[in-house]
């Protein structure tokens, strides 16, 4: 999270969560990313969100692929499970882990290259399975780790530090996720922690596939004039379509939320996401409306942020495949072995 090792001093008045842990207990190793990289700001938001949700470190699984962004899990929650997979293959590894341990909270951190270039196939299939995970793309429009080549999210006309402008159409992860049936879709900016933290909390709590596309500028290879993923360009074209607050199950929903266009949506565990619509005609529960709003905004050159779509009705991978409630890894071995009689019955069905 930072280059400078901070001493661990525990002030008696330091904020503690329900587990008695401080935010510092959710930190990881010192970051080795470039100073000012947007990815480190996402790490800071993740630490705050996970701390505030009172998640026990050993009940969290941090997943990633390859890239500067995929190094992020090393920098938060030291005590969590973690798997740094092959480039673009984080979704299938997470699917396997979740199939066996459905009781863990899964957070995957990926890059635009890791998800939309080499990993596009896996990205598409993890969405259609509605795997219960929070999937963050730290989107900088380039392959940062391999020195700044255009990725599949690079906009037409954006210019690299050297060489010609990009001519190929970008793949927008948000529109793609809407089309593929994702059930929680949001976009934010690494420089907007106030918006990012509640969106991460909602994504971690949502039961199903939650995509968070975070514009996260690469200060070394894509932060110059002419880049459409720079800090300056993002700040200039950034538009909150909706503001979302995360309300834990036991907190009352304050009256101010009821006014005007506020709309609470209950999540699976009883917590709530409360929307305050900045654009009154925006409906985050209609897939078709979200899609057309997004397309119009792309044409207007706007970067639309906030919780763009939510569906709390569709079941996750386990609901769809009818798995038992108990995590498969915890089912006693004897119960998993069908035995000769049951096996013959199954075989008879195919004769
Ligand atoms: C199979 C394979 N192909 C190519 C590479 C080289 N490679 C490493 S990271 C990377 C792209 C990373 O870009 P992105 O996911 O956007 O992450 P960023 O570094 O920008 O955060 C590539 C092409 C690799 N490690 N493995
Ligand atoms: S190369 Fe870019 S993406 Fe990678 S750490 Fe540096 S600023 Fe971040
Ligand atoms: Mg990238």
GROMACS .gro file of C-alpha atoms and ligand atoms in nm:
model
  386
    1UNK     CA    1   0.000   0.000   0.000
    2UNK     CA    2   0.289   0.233   0.067
    3UNK     CA    3   0.662   0.247   0.023
    4UNK     CA    4   0.733   0.361   0.375
    5UNK     CA    5   0.706   0.100   0.648
    6UNK     CA    6   0.488   0.252   0.919
    7UNK     CA    7   0.555   0.149   1.281
    8UNK     CA    8   0.274  -0.061   1.433
    9UNK     CA    9   0.162   0.147   1.729
   10UNK     CA   10  -0.173   0.079   1.882
   11UNK     CA   11  -0.337   0.393   2.017
   12UNK     CA   12  -0.604   0.311   2.280
   13UNK     CA   13  -0.860   0.510   2.077
   14UNK     CA   14  -0.778   0.351   1.743
   15UNK     CA   15  -1.091   0.235   1.553
   16UNK     CA   16  -1.160  -0.136   1.585
   17UNK     CA   17  -1.419  -0.344   1.403
   18UNK     CA   18  -1.652  -0.606   1.557
   19UNK     CA   19  -1.368  -0.858   1.561
   20UNK     CA   20  -1.149  -0.619   1.760
   21UNK     CA   21  -0.915  -0.572   1.461
   22UNK     CA   22  -0.780  -0.240   1.333
   23UNK     CA   23  -0.751  -0.139   0.967
   24UNK     CA   24  -0.377  -0.207   0.995
   25UNK     CA   25  -0.454  -0.574   1.062
   26UNK     CA   26  -0.595  -0.583   0.707
   27UNK     CA   27  -0.280  -0.457   0.540
   28UNK     CA   28  -0.043  -0.668   0.335
   29UNK     CA   29   0.315  -0.642   0.214
   30UNK     CA   30   0.470  -0.308   0.114
   31UNK     CA   31   0.379  -0.219  -0.245
   32UNK     CA   32   0.644  -0.254  -0.514
   33UNK     CA   33   0.429  -0.068  -0.773
   34UNK     CA   34   0.534   0.272  -0.914
   35UNK     CA   35   0.465   0.567  -0.681
   36UNK     CA   36   0.127   0.717  -0.778
   37UNK     CA   37  -0.007   0.403  -0.953
   38UNK     CA   38  -0.387   0.396  -0.933
   39UNK     CA   39  -0.374   0.030  -0.827
   40UNK     CA   40  -0.237   0.127  -0.484
   41UNK     CA   41  -0.540   0.351  -0.424
   42UNK     CA   42  -0.767   0.054  -0.500
   43UNK     CA   43  -0.571  -0.145  -0.241
   44UNK     CA   44  -0.638   0.127   0.019
   45UNK     CA   45  -1.011   0.117  -0.062
   46UNK     CA   46  -1.014  -0.264  -0.039
   47UNK     CA   47  -0.849  -0.255   0.305
   48UNK     CA   48  -1.107  -0.009   0.433
   49UNK     CA   49  -1.403  -0.201   0.287
   50UNK     CA   50  -1.291  -0.542   0.419
   51UNK     CA   51  -1.211  -0.393   0.763
   52UNK     CA   52  -1.551  -0.224   0.783
   53UNK     CA   53  -1.732  -0.544   0.678
   54UNK     CA   54  -1.571  -0.730   0.975
   55UNK     CA   55  -1.449  -1.011   0.749
   56UNK     CA   56  -1.225  -1.258   0.930
   57UNK     CA   57  -0.896  -1.266   0.737
   58UNK     CA   58  -0.897  -1.647   0.712
   59UNK     CA   59  -1.246  -1.638   0.557
   60UNK     CA   60  -1.125  -1.427   0.263
   61UNK     CA   61  -0.971  -1.565  -0.056
   62UNK     CA   62  -0.770  -1.325  -0.276
   63UNK     CA   63  -0.738  -1.435  -0.637
   64UNK     CA   64  -0.546  -1.289  -0.930
   65UNK     CA   65  -0.381  -1.349  -1.265
   66UNK     CA   66  -0.068  -1.172  -1.398
   67UNK     CA   67   0.005  -0.800  -1.431
   68UNK     CA   68   0.081  -0.503  -1.203
   69UNK     CA   69  -0.289  -0.513  -1.107
   70UNK     CA   70  -0.267  -0.884  -1.031
   71UNK     CA   71   0.005  -0.808  -0.775
   72UNK     CA   72  -0.253  -0.611  -0.570
   73UNK     CA   73  -0.362  -0.908  -0.350
   74UNK     CA   74  -0.009  -0.917  -0.204
   75UNK     CA   75  -0.072  -0.572  -0.057
   76UNK     CA   76  -0.384  -0.634   0.153
   77UNK     CA   77  -0.498  -0.880   0.422
   78UNK     CA   78  -0.185  -1.081   0.491
   79UNK     CA   79  -0.382  -1.345   0.680
   80UNK     CA   80  -0.616  -1.437   0.391
   81UNK     CA   81  -0.598  -1.728   0.149
   82UNK     CA   82  -0.451  -1.634  -0.188
   83UNK     CA   83  -0.385  -1.775  -0.535
   84UNK     CA   84  -0.183  -1.590  -0.799
   85UNK     CA   85  -0.280  -1.783  -1.113
   86UNK     CA   86  -0.156  -1.793  -1.474
   87UNK     CA   87  -0.227  -1.484  -1.693
   88UNK     CA   88  -0.602  -1.460  -1.764
   89UNK     CA   89  -0.690  -1.777  -1.576
   90UNK     CA   90  -0.802  -1.636  -1.241
   91UNK     CA   91  -1.175  -1.705  -1.313
   92UNK     CA   92  -1.135  -2.081  -1.356
   93UNK     CA   93  -0.912  -2.113  -1.048
   94UNK     CA   94  -1.168  -1.914  -0.847
   95UNK     CA   95  -1.450  -2.132  -0.983
   96UNK     CA   96  -1.266  -2.443  -0.860
   97UNK     CA   97  -1.195  -2.291  -0.518
   98UNK     CA   98  -1.553  -2.169  -0.479
   99UNK     CA   99  -1.693  -2.509  -0.583
  100UNK     CA  100  -1.515  -2.663  -0.282
  101UNK     CA  101  -1.529  -2.375  -0.031
  102UNK     CA  102  -1.850  -2.181  -0.089
  103UNK     CA  103  -1.821  -2.037   0.264
  104UNK     CA  104  -1.528  -1.804   0.181
  105UNK     CA  105  -1.558  -1.448   0.050
  106UNK     CA  106  -1.383  -1.428  -0.289
  107UNK     CA  107  -1.218  -1.116  -0.422
  108UNK     CA  108  -1.042  -1.134  -0.757
  109UNK     CA  109  -0.818  -0.849  -0.875
  110UNK     CA  110  -0.734  -0.840  -1.244
  111UNK     CA  111  -0.624  -0.600  -1.516
  112UNK     CA  112  -0.772  -0.492  -1.849
  113UNK     CA  113  -0.511  -0.711  -2.022
  114UNK     CA  114  -0.562  -1.002  -1.784
  115UNK     CA  115  -0.944  -0.991  -1.823
  116UNK     CA  116  -1.018  -0.847  -2.168
  117UNK     CA  117  -0.720  -0.959  -2.377
  118UNK     CA  118  -0.579  -1.302  -2.287
  119UNK     CA  119  -0.851  -1.377  -2.030
  120UNK     CA  120  -1.161  -1.275  -2.227
  121UNK     CA  121  -1.294  -1.631  -2.263
  122UNK     CA  122  -1.264  -1.703  -1.893
  123UNK     CA  123  -1.410  -1.363  -1.804
  124UNK     CA  124  -1.720  -1.434  -2.015
  125UNK     CA  125  -1.783  -1.777  -1.865
  126UNK     CA  126  -1.738  -1.679  -1.501
  127UNK     CA  127  -2.006  -1.413  -1.558
  128UNK     CA  128  -2.259  -1.650  -1.712
  129UNK     CA  129  -2.209  -1.893  -1.421
  130UNK     CA  130  -2.284  -1.607  -1.179
  131UNK     CA  131  -1.998  -1.719  -0.958
  132UNK     CA  132  -2.027  -1.566  -0.613
  133UNK     CA  133  -1.728  -1.331  -0.616
  134UNK     CA  134  -1.622  -0.968  -0.627
  135UNK     CA  135  -1.424  -0.920  -0.950
  136UNK     CA  136  -1.223  -0.598  -0.975
  137UNK     CA  137  -1.063  -0.483  -1.300
  138UNK     CA  138  -0.794  -0.221  -1.241
  139UNK     CA  139  -0.838  -0.067  -1.585
  140UNK     CA  140  -0.553   0.149  -1.722
  141UNK     CA  141  -0.586   0.076  -2.097
  142UNK     CA  142  -0.236  -0.073  -2.119
  143UNK     CA  143  -0.027  -0.373  -2.026
  144UNK     CA  144   0.159  -0.191  -1.746
  145UNK     CA  145   0.379  -0.480  -1.639
  146UNK     CA  146   0.519  -0.536  -1.990
  147UNK     CA  147   0.584  -0.165  -2.045
  148UNK     CA  148   0.273  -0.003  -2.183
  149UNK     CA  149   0.140  -0.179  -2.496
  150UNK     CA  150  -0.228  -0.100  -2.578
  151UNK     CA  151  -0.470  -0.343  -2.414
  152UNK     CA  152  -0.818  -0.440  -2.535
  153UNK     CA  153  -0.972  -0.155  -2.331
  154UNK     CA  154  -0.768   0.117  -2.507
  155UNK     CA  155  -1.003   0.372  -2.669
  156UNK     CA  156  -0.994   0.455  -3.040
  157UNK     CA  157  -0.768   0.758  -3.086
  158UNK     CA  158  -0.586   0.725  -2.755
  159UNK     CA  159  -0.213   0.776  -2.799
  160UNK     CA  160   0.070   0.585  -2.637
  161UNK     CA  161   0.387   0.763  -2.530
  162UNK     CA  162   0.543   0.652  -2.859
  163UNK     CA  163   0.399   0.515  -3.183
  164UNK     CA  164   0.063   0.560  -3.363
  165UNK     CA  165  -0.278   0.620  -3.205
  166UNK     CA  166  -0.492   0.313  -3.134
  167UNK     CA  167  -0.736   0.231  -3.418
  168UNK     CA  168  -0.912  -0.075  -3.277
  169UNK     CA  169  -1.247  -0.063  -3.096
  170UNK     CA  170  -1.217  -0.109  -2.719
  171UNK     CA  171  -1.392  -0.384  -2.525
  172UNK     CA  172  -1.594  -0.221  -2.248
  173UNK     CA  173  -1.610  -0.462  -1.950
  174UNK     CA  174  -1.926  -0.299  -1.817
  175UNK     CA  175  -2.133  -0.331  -2.139
  176UNK     CA  176  -1.992  -0.682  -2.185
  177UNK     CA  177  -2.098  -0.780  -1.833
  178UNK     CA  178  -2.449  -0.638  -1.885
  179UNK     CA  179  -2.481  -0.843  -2.205
  180UNK     CA  180  -2.354  -1.161  -2.042
  181UNK     CA  181  -2.595  -1.144  -1.747
  182UNK     CA  182  -2.382  -1.022  -1.456
  183UNK     CA  183  -2.591  -0.943  -1.149
  184UNK     CA  184  -2.394  -0.652  -0.995
  185UNK     CA  185  -2.212  -0.410  -1.223
  186UNK     CA  186  -2.033  -0.092  -1.117
  187UNK     CA  187  -1.769   0.144  -1.239
  188UNK     CA  188  -1.551   0.380  -1.040
  189UNK     CA  189  -1.219   0.563  -1.037
  190UNK     CA  190  -0.914   0.487  -0.821
  191UNK     CA  191  -0.905   0.858  -0.729
  192UNK     CA  192  -1.258   0.849  -0.580
  193UNK     CA  193  -1.227   0.650  -0.255
  194UNK     CA  194  -1.555   0.787  -0.127
  195UNK     CA  195  -1.740   0.620  -0.413
  196UNK     CA  196  -1.517   0.313  -0.431
  197UNK     CA  197  -1.546   0.188  -0.071
  198UNK     CA  198  -1.929   0.143  -0.063
  199UNK     CA  199  -1.920  -0.011  -0.412
  200UNK     CA  200  -1.660  -0.268  -0.295
  201UNK     CA  201  -1.865  -0.340   0.018
  202UNK     CA  202  -2.176  -0.399  -0.193
  203UNK     CA  203  -1.979  -0.620  -0.435
  204UNK     CA  204  -1.833  -0.833  -0.153
  205UNK     CA  205  -2.177  -0.877   0.004
  206UNK     CA  206  -2.374  -0.941  -0.318
  207UNK     CA  207  -2.450  -1.311  -0.375
  208UNK     CA  208  -2.343  -1.371  -0.734
  209UNK     CA  209  -2.096  -1.221  -0.978
  210UNK     CA  210  -2.011  -0.860  -0.894
  211UNK     CA  211  -1.801  -0.667  -1.143
  212UNK     CA  212  -1.624  -0.349  -1.045
  213UNK     CA  213  -1.444  -0.176  -1.334
  214UNK     CA  214  -1.208   0.078  -1.177
  215UNK     CA  215  -1.031   0.331  -1.399
  216UNK     CA  216  -0.685   0.311  -1.243
  217UNK     CA  217  -0.426   0.520  -1.428
  218UNK     CA  218  -0.079   0.386  -1.505
  219UNK     CA  219   0.143   0.683  -1.419
  220UNK     CA  220   0.447   0.537  -1.593
  221UNK     CA  221   0.305   0.440  -1.934
  222UNK     CA  222  -0.040   0.597  -1.980
  223UNK     CA  223  -0.082   0.924  -1.791
  224UNK     CA  224   0.021   1.174  -2.059
  225UNK     CA  225  -0.177   1.420  -2.275
  226UNK     CA  226  -0.366   1.225  -2.544
  227UNK     CA  227  -0.434   0.922  -2.322
  228UNK     CA  228  -0.800   0.857  -2.238
  229UNK     CA  229  -0.709   0.668  -1.918
  230UNK     CA  230  -0.499   0.942  -1.755
  231UNK     CA  231  -0.586   1.106  -1.422
  232UNK     CA  232  -0.657   1.439  -1.594
  233UNK     CA  233  -0.881   1.291  -1.870
  234UNK     CA  234  -1.076   1.074  -1.625
  235UNK     CA  235  -1.137   1.366  -1.386
  236UNK     CA  236  -1.258   1.582  -1.675
  237UNK     CA  237  -1.502   1.332  -1.828
  238UNK     CA  238  -1.615   1.158  -1.511
  239UNK     CA  239  -1.988   1.151  -1.430
  240UNK     CA  240  -2.161   0.994  -1.126
  241UNK     CA  241  -2.488   0.860  -1.267
  242UNK     CA  242  -2.583   0.730  -0.927
  243UNK     CA  243  -2.435   0.747  -0.576
  244UNK     CA  244  -2.457   0.434  -0.365
  245UNK     CA  245  -2.428   0.392   0.011
  246UNK     CA  246  -2.376   0.058   0.180
  247UNK     CA  247  -2.592   0.004   0.492
  248UNK     CA  248  -2.501  -0.297   0.716
  249UNK     CA  249  -2.792  -0.521   0.830
  250UNK     CA  250  -2.820  -0.369   1.178
  251UNK     CA  251  -2.802  -0.001   1.083
  252UNK     CA  252  -3.129   0.181   1.034
  253UNK     CA  253  -3.186   0.349   0.701
  254UNK     CA  254  -3.187   0.716   0.782
  255UNK     CA  255  -3.478   0.932   0.671
  256UNK     CA  256  -3.264   1.142   0.439
  257UNK     CA  257  -3.229   0.839   0.211
  258UNK     CA  258  -3.605   0.817   0.165
  259UNK     CA  259  -3.628   1.162   0.016
  260UNK     CA  260  -3.630   1.235  -0.356
  261UNK     CA  261  -3.499   0.960  -0.576
  262UNK     CA  262  -3.330   0.739  -0.310
  263UNK     CA  263  -3.394   0.368  -0.350
  264UNK     CA  264  -3.279   0.093  -0.109
  265UNK     CA  265  -3.211  -0.257  -0.249
  266UNK     CA  266  -3.176  -0.541   0.002
  267UNK     CA  267  -2.875  -0.770  -0.041
  268UNK     CA  268  -2.869  -1.139   0.042
  269UNK     CA  269  -2.737  -1.100   0.399
  270UNK     CA  270  -2.987  -0.829   0.494
  271UNK     CA  271  -2.754  -0.537   0.429
  272UNK     CA  272  -2.872  -0.273   0.186
  273UNK     CA  273  -2.742  -0.065  -0.099
  274UNK     CA  274  -2.912   0.271  -0.107
  275UNK     CA  275  -2.903   0.457  -0.436
  276UNK     CA  276  -2.927   0.830  -0.470
  277UNK     CA  277  -2.987   0.897  -0.837
  278UNK     CA  278  -2.791   1.185  -0.977
  279UNK     CA  279  -2.964   1.142  -1.312
  280UNK     CA  280  -3.329   1.094  -1.225
  281UNK     CA  281  -3.416   0.888  -1.533
  282UNK     CA  282  -3.156   0.624  -1.450
  283UNK     CA  283  -3.288   0.282  -1.339
  284UNK     CA  284  -3.018   0.047  -1.200
  285UNK     CA  285  -3.258  -0.248  -1.185
  286UNK     CA  286  -3.333  -0.256  -1.559
  287UNK     CA  287  -3.069  -0.432  -1.768
  288UNK     CA  288  -3.201  -0.285  -2.094
  289UNK     CA  289  -3.215   0.071  -1.955
  290UNK     CA  290  -2.864   0.042  -1.811
  291UNK     CA  291  -2.733  -0.082  -2.145
  292UNK     CA  292  -2.887   0.193  -2.354
  293UNK     CA  293  -2.785   0.465  -2.104
  294UNK     CA  294  -2.430   0.335  -2.118
  295UNK     CA  295  -2.419   0.331  -2.499
  296UNK     CA  296  -2.548   0.689  -2.519
  297UNK     CA  297  -2.290   0.801  -2.264
  298UNK     CA  298  -2.006   0.639  -2.459
  299UNK     CA  299  -2.117   0.839  -2.765
  300UNK     CA  300  -2.120   1.155  -2.551
  301UNK     CA  301  -1.764   1.081  -2.435
  302UNK     CA  302  -1.866   1.044  -2.070
  303UNK     CA  303  -1.719   0.798  -1.819
  304UNK     CA  304  -2.028   0.686  -1.629
  305UNK     CA  305  -1.965   0.571  -1.269
  306UNK     CA  306  -2.163   0.430  -0.977
  307UNK     CA  307  -2.358   0.107  -0.932
  308UNK     CA  308  -2.492   0.066  -1.285
  309UNK     CA  309  -2.696  -0.253  -1.252
  310UNK     CA  310  -2.808  -0.487  -0.974
  311UNK     CA  311  -3.016  -0.807  -0.965
  312UNK     CA  312  -3.058  -0.984  -0.630
  313UNK     CA  313  -3.297  -1.251  -0.764
  314UNK     CA  314  -3.083  -1.471  -0.989
  315UNK     CA  315  -2.913  -1.762  -0.811
  316UNK     CA  316  -2.536  -1.807  -0.805
  317UNK     CA  317  -2.342  -2.104  -0.943
  318UNK     CA  318  -2.431  -2.324  -0.645
  319UNK     CA  319  -2.803  -2.242  -0.664
  320UNK     CA  320  -2.802  -2.311  -1.039
  321UNK     CA  321  -2.625  -2.646  -1.001
  322UNK     CA  322  -2.817  -2.749  -0.687
  323UNK     CA  323  -2.510  -2.805  -0.467
  324UNK     CA  324  -2.557  -2.886  -0.099
  325UNK     CA  325  -2.554  -2.597   0.150
  326UNK     CA  326  -2.244  -2.728   0.324
  327UNK     CA  327  -1.915  -2.639   0.149
  328UNK     CA  328  -1.813  -2.952  -0.046
  329UNK     CA  329  -1.467  -2.953   0.115
  330UNK     CA  330  -1.636  -2.994   0.455
  331UNK     CA  331  -1.876  -3.277   0.362
  332UNK     CA  332  -1.750  -3.598   0.531
  333UNK     CA  333  -1.580  -3.822   0.275
  334UNK     CA  334  -1.820  -4.110   0.339
  335UNK     CA  335  -2.115  -3.889   0.239
  336UNK     CA  336  -1.949  -3.803  -0.090
  337UNK     CA  337  -1.900  -4.165  -0.197
  338UNK     CA  338  -2.233  -4.280  -0.348
  339UNK     CA  339  -2.179  -4.653  -0.292
  340UNK     CA  340  -2.247  -4.942  -0.529
  341UNK     CA  341  -2.626  -4.933  -0.506
  342UNK     CA  342  -2.669  -4.561  -0.581
  343UNK     CA  343  -2.407  -4.578  -0.855
  344UNK     CA  344  -2.590  -4.864  -1.028
  345UNK     CA  345  -2.914  -4.661  -1.016
  346UNK     CA  346  -2.741  -4.368  -1.185
  347UNK     CA  347  -2.586  -4.601  -1.445
  348UNK     CA  348  -2.927  -4.758  -1.515
  349UNK     CA  349  -3.058  -4.418  -1.625
  350UNK     CA  350  -2.809  -4.419  -1.912
  351UNK     CA  351  -2.875  -4.775  -2.030
  352LIG     C1  352   0.069  -1.647  -2.106
  352LIG     C2  353   0.132  -1.513  -2.089
  352LIG     N1  354   0.135  -1.427  -2.193
  352LIG     C3  355   0.189  -1.305  -2.179
  352LIG     C4  356   0.246  -1.269  -2.060
  352LIG     C5  357   0.312  -1.132  -2.047
  352LIG     N2  358   0.232  -1.039  -1.969
  352LIG     C6  359   0.251  -1.026  -1.837
  352LIG     S1  360   0.148  -0.914  -1.767
  352LIG     C7  361   0.078  -0.880  -1.919
  352LIG     C8  362  -0.032  -0.778  -1.935
  352LIG     C9  363  -0.080  -0.715  -1.808
  352LIG     O1  364  -0.171  -0.615  -1.835
  352LIG     P1  365  -0.292  -0.587  -1.740
  352LIG     O2  366  -0.365  -0.712  -1.708
  352LIG     O3  367  -0.371  -0.478  -1.800
  352LIG     O4  368  -0.222  -0.542  -1.604
  352LIG     P2  369  -0.147  -0.406  -1.567
  352LIG     O5  370  -0.002  -0.444  -1.562
  352LIG     O6  371  -0.176  -0.306  -1.670
  352LIG     O7  372  -0.202  -0.371  -1.433
  352LIG    C10  373   0.134  -0.957  -2.020
  352LIG    C11  374   0.096  -0.949  -2.161
  352LIG    C12  375   0.241  -1.361  -1.953
  352LIG     N3  376   0.290  -1.333  -1.831
  352LIG     N4  377   0.185  -1.482  -1.970
  353LIG     S1  378   0.386   0.027  -1.471
  353LIG    FE1  379   0.193   0.138  -1.457
  353LIG     S2  380   0.045  -0.015  -1.385
  353LIG    FE2  381   0.250  -0.094  -1.341
  353LIG     S3  382   0.297  -0.028  -1.131
  353LIG    FE3  383   0.380   0.126  -1.269
  353LIG     S4  384   0.218   0.281  -1.284
  353LIG    FE4  385   0.123   0.094  -1.204
  354LIG    MG1  386  -0.365  -0.277  -1.761
   0.00000   0.00000   0.00000
